[in-house]
mmCIF file with all atom_site columns, C-alpha atoms in Angstrom:
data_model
loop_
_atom_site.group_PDB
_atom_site.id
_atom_site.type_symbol
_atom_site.label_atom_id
_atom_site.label_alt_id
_atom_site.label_comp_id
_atom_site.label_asym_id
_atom_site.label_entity_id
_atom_site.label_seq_id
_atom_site.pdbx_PDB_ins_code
_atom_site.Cartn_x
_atom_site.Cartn_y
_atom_site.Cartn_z
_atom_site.occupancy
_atom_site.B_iso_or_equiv
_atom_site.pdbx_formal_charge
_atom_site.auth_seq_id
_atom_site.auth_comp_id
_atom_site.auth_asym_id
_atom_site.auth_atom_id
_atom_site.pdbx_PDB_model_num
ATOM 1   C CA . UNK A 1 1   ? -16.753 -3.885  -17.058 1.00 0.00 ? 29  UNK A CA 1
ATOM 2   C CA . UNK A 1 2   ? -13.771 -2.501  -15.118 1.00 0.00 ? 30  UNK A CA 1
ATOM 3   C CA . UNK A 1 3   ? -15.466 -4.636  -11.701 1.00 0.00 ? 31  UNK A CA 1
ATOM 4   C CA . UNK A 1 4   ? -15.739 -8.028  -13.422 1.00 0.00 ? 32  UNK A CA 1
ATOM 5   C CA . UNK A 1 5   ? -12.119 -7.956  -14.854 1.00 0.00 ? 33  UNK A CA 1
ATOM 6   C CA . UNK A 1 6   ? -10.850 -7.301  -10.998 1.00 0.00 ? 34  UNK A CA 1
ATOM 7   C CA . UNK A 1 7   ? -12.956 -9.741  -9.545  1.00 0.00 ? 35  UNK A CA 1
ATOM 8   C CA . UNK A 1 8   ? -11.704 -12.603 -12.461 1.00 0.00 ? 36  UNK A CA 1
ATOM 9   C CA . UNK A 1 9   ? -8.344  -11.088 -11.667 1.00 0.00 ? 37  UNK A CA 1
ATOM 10  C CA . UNK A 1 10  ? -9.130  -11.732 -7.651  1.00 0.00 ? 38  UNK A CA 1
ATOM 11  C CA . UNK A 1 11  ? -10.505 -14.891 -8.186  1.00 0.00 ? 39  UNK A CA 1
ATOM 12  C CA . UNK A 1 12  ? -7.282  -15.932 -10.538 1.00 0.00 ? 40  UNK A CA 1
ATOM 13  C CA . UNK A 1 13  ? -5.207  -15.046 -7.945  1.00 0.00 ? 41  UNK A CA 1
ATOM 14  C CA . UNK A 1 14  ? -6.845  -16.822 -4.900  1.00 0.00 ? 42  UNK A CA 1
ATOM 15  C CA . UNK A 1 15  ? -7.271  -20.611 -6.749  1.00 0.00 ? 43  UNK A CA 1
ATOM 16  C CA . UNK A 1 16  ? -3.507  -19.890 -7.689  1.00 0.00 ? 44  UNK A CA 1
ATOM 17  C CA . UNK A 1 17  ? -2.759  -19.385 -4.288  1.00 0.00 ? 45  UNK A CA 1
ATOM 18  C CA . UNK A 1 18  ? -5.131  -22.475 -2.962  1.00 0.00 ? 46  UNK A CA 1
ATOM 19  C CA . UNK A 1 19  ? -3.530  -24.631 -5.822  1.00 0.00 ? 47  UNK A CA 1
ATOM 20  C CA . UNK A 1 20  ? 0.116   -23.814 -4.066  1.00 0.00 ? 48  UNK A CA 1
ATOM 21  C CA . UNK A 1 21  ? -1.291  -24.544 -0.481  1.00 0.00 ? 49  UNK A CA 1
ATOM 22  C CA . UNK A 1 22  ? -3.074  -27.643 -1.436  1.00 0.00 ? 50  UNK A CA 1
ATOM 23  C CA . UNK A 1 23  ? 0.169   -28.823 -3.051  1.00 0.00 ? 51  UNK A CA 1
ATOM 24  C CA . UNK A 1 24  ? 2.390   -28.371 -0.375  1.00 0.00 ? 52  UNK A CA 1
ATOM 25  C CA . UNK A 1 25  ? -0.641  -29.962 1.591   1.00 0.00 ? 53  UNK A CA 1
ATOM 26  C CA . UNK A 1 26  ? -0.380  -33.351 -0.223  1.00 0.00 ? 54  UNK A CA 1
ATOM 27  C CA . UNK A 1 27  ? 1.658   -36.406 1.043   1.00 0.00 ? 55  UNK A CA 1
ATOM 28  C CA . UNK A 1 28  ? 3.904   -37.313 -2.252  1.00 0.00 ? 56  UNK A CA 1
ATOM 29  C CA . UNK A 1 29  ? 3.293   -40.508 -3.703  1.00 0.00 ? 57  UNK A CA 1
ATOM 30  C CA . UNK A 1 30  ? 7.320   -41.360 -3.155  1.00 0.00 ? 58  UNK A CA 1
ATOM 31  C CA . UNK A 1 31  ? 7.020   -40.313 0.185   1.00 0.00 ? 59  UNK A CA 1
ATOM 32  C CA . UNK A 1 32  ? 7.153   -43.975 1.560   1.00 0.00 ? 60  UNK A CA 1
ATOM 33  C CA . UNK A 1 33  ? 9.558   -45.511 -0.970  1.00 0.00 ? 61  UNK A CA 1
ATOM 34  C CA . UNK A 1 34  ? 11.799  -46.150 1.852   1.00 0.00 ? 62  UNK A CA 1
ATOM 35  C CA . UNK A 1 35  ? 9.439   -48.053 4.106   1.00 0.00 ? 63  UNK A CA 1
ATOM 36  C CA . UNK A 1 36  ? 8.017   -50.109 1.448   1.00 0.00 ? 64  UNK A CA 1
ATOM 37  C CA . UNK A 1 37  ? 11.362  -51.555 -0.211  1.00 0.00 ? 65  UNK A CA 1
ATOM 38  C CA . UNK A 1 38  ? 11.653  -54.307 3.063   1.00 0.00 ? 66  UNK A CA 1
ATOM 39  C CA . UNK A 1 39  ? 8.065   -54.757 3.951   1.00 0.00 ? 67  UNK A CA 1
ATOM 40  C CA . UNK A 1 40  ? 7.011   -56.506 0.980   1.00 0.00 ? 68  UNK A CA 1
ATOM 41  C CA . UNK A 1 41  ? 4.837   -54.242 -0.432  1.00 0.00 ? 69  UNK A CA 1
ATOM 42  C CA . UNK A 1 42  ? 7.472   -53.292 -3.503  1.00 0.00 ? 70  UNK A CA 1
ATOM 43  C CA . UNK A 1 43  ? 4.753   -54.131 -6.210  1.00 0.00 ? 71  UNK A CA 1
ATOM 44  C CA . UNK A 1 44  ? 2.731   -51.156 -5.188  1.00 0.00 ? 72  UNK A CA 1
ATOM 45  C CA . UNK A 1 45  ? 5.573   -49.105 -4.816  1.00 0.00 ? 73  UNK A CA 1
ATOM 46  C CA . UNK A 1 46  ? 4.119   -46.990 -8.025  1.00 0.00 ? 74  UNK A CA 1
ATOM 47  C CA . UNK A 1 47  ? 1.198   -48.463 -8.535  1.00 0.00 ? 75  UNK A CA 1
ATOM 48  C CA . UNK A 1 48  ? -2.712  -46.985 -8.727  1.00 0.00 ? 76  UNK A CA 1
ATOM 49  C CA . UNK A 1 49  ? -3.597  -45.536 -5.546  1.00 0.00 ? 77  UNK A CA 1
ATOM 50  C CA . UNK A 1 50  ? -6.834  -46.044 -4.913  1.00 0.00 ? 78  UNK A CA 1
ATOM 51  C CA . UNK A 1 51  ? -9.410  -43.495 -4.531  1.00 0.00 ? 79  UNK A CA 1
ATOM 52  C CA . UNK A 1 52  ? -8.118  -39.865 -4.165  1.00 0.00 ? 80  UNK A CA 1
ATOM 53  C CA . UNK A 1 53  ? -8.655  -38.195 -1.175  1.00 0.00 ? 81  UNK A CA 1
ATOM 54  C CA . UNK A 1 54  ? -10.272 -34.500 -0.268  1.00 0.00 ? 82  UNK A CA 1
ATOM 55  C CA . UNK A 1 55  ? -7.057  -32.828 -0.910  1.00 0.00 ? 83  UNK A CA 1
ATOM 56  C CA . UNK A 1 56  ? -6.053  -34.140 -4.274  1.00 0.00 ? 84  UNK A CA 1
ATOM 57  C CA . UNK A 1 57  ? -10.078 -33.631 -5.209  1.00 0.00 ? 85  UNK A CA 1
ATOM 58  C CA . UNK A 1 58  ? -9.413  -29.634 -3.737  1.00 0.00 ? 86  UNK A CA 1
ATOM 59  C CA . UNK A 1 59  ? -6.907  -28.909 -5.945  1.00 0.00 ? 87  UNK A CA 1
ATOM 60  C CA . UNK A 1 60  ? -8.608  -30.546 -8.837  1.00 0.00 ? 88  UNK A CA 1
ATOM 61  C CA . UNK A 1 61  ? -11.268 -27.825 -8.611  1.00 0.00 ? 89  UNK A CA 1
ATOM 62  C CA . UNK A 1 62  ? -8.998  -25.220 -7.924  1.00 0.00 ? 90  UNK A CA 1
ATOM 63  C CA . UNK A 1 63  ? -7.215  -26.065 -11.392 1.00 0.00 ? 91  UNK A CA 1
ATOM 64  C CA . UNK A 1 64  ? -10.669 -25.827 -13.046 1.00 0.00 ? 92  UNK A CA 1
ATOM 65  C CA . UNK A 1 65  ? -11.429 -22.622 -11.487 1.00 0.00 ? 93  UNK A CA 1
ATOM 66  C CA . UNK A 1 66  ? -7.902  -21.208 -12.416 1.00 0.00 ? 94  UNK A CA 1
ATOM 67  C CA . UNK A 1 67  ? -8.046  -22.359 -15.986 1.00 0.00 ? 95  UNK A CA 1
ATOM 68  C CA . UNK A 1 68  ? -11.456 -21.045 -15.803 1.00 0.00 ? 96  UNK A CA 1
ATOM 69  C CA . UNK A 1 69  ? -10.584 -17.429 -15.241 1.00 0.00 ? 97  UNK A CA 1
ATOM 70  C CA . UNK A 1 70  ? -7.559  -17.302 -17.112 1.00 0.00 ? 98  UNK A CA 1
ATOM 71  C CA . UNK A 1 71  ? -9.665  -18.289 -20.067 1.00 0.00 ? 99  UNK A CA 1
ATOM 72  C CA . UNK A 1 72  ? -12.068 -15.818 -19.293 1.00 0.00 ? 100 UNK A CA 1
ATOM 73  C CA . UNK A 1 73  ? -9.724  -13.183 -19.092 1.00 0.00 ? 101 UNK A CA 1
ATOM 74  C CA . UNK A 1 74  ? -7.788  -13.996 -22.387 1.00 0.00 ? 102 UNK A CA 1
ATOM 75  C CA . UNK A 1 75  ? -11.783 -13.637 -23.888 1.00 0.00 ? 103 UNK A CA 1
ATOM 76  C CA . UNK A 1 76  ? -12.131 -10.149 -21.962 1.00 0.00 ? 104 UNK A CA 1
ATOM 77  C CA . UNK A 1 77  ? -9.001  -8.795  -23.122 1.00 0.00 ? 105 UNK A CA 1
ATOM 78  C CA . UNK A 1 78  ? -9.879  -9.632  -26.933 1.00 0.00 ? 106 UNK A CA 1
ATOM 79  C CA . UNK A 1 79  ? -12.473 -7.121  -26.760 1.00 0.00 ? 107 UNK A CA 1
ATOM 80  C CA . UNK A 1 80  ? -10.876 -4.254  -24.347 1.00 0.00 ? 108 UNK A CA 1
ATOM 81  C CA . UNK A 1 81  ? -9.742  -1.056  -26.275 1.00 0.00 ? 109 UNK A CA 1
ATOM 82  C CA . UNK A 1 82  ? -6.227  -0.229  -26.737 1.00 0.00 ? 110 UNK A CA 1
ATOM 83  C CA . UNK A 1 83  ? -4.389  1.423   -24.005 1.00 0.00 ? 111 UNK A CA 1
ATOM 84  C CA . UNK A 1 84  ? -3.230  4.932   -24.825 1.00 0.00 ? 112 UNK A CA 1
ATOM 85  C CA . UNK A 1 85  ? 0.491   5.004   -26.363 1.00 0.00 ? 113 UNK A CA 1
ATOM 86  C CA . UNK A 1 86  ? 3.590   5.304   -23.684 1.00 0.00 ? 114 UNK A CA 1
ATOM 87  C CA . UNK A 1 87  ? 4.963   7.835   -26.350 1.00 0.00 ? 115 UNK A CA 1
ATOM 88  C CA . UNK A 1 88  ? 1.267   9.749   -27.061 1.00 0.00 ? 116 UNK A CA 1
ATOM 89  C CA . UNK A 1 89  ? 2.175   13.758  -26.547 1.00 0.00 ? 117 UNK A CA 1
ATOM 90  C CA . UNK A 1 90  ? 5.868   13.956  -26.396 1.00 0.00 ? 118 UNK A CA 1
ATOM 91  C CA . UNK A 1 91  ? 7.146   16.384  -28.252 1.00 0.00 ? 119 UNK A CA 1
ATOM 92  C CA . UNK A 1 92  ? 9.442   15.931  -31.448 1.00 0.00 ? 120 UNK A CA 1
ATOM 93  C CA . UNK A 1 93  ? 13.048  17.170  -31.909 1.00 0.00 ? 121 UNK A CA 1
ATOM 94  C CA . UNK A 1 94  ? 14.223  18.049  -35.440 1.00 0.00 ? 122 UNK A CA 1
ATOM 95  C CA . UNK A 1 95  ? 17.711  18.648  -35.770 1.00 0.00 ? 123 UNK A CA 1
ATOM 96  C CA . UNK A 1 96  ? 18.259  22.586  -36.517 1.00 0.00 ? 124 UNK A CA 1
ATOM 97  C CA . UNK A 1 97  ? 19.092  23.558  -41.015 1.00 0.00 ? 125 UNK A CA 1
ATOM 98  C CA . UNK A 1 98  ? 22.891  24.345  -41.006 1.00 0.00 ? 126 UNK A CA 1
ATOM 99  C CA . UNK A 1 99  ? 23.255  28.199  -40.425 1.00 0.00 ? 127 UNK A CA 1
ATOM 100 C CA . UNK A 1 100 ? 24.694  30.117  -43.295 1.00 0.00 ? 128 UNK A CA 1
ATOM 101 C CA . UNK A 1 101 ? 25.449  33.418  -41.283 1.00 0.00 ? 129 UNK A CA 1
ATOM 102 C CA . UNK A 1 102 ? 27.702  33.605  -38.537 1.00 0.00 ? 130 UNK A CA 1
ATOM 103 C CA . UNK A 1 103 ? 25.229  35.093  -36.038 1.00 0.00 ? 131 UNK A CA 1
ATOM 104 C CA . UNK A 1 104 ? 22.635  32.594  -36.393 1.00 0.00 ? 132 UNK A CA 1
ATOM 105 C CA . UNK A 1 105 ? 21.978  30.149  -32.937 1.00 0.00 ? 133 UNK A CA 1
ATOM 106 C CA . UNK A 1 106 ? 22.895  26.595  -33.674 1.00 0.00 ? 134 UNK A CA 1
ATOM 107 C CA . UNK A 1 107 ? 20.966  23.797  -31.894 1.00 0.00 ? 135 UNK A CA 1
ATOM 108 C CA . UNK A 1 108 ? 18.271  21.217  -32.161 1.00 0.00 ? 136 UNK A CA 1
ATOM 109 C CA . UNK A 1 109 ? 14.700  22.868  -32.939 1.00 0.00 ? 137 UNK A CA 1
ATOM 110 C CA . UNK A 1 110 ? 12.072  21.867  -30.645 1.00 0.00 ? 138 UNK A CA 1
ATOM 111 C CA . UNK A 1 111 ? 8.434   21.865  -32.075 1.00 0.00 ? 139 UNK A CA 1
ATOM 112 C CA . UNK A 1 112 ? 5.398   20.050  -30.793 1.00 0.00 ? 140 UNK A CA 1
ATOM 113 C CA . UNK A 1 113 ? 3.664   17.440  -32.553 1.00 0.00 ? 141 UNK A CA 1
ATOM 114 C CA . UNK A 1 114 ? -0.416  17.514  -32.518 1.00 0.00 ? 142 UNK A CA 1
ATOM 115 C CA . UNK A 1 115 ? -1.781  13.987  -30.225 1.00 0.00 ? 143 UNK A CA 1
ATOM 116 C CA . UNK A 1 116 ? -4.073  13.164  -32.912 1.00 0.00 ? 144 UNK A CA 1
ATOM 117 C CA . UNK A 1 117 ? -1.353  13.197  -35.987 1.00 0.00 ? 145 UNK A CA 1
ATOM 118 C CA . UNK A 1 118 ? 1.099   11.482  -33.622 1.00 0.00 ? 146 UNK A CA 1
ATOM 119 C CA . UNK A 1 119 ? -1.083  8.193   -32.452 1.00 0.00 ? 147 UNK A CA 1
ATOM 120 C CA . UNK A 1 120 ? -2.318  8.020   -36.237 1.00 0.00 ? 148 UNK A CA 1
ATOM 121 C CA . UNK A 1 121 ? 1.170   8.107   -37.517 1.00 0.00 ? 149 UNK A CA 1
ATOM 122 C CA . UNK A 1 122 ? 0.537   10.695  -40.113 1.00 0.00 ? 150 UNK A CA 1
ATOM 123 C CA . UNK A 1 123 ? 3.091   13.300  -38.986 1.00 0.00 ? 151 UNK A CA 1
ATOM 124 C CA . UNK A 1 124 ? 5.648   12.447  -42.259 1.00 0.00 ? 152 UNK A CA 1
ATOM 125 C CA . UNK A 1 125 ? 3.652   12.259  -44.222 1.00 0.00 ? 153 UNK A CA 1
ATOM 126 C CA . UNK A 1 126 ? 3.530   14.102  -47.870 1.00 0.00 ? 154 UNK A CA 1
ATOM 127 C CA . UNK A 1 127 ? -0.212  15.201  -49.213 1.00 0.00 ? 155 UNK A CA 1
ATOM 128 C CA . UNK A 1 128 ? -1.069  13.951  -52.399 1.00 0.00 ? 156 UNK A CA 1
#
């Protein structure tokens, strides 16, 4: 399951990459705005184009196959397990009962918590 999330992720990556490129690729529609304002060709200045050429039909399956895998991976993650907890095994510090003889060591007590009371979130709690 691991292998087809990397390849959708590789595949994501490249038609996001391919989408830039072919963009950069493309002649703008304004690009001639200049040349067309004394030629007398102003009324298709932004007008229909005509028929779309290999690039523009490029990155028109590019989108698709972007969109593609970042639905499928929104659907894959849905069903993944829950990464373990950034805060699963650290230890808990309760601050140290105020000393009622003289030669008793002041400071924080240190004591571990168990992993599986911590990720439940059962470590306050009171038994019934």
């Amino acid at each position: 399951m691991q292998t087809l999330f990397t390849l959708v992720v590789v595949v994501q990556v490249l038609s996001a990459l391919a989408i830039i490129g072919l963009v950069l690729l493309q002649h703008g529609k304004g690009a001639d705005m200049g040349a067309s304002f004394g030629s007398g060709a102003s009324g298709s200045l932004f007008g229909a184009t005509g028929s779309s050429n290999f690039l523009s039909k490029a990155t028109g399956v590019a989108a698709a196959v972007f969109f593609a895998a970042t639905l499928g991976l929104a659907v894959s993650s849905g069903n993944r397990k829950p990464a373990i907890g950034v805060m699963e095994g650290v230890t808990a510090v309760k601050p140290a009962a105020p000393a009622s003889s003289a030669g008793a060591a002041s400071g924080p007590v240190i004591t571990a918590v168990p992993a599986s009371s911590a990720a439940t979130g059962q470590a306050n709690q009171i038994p019934k």
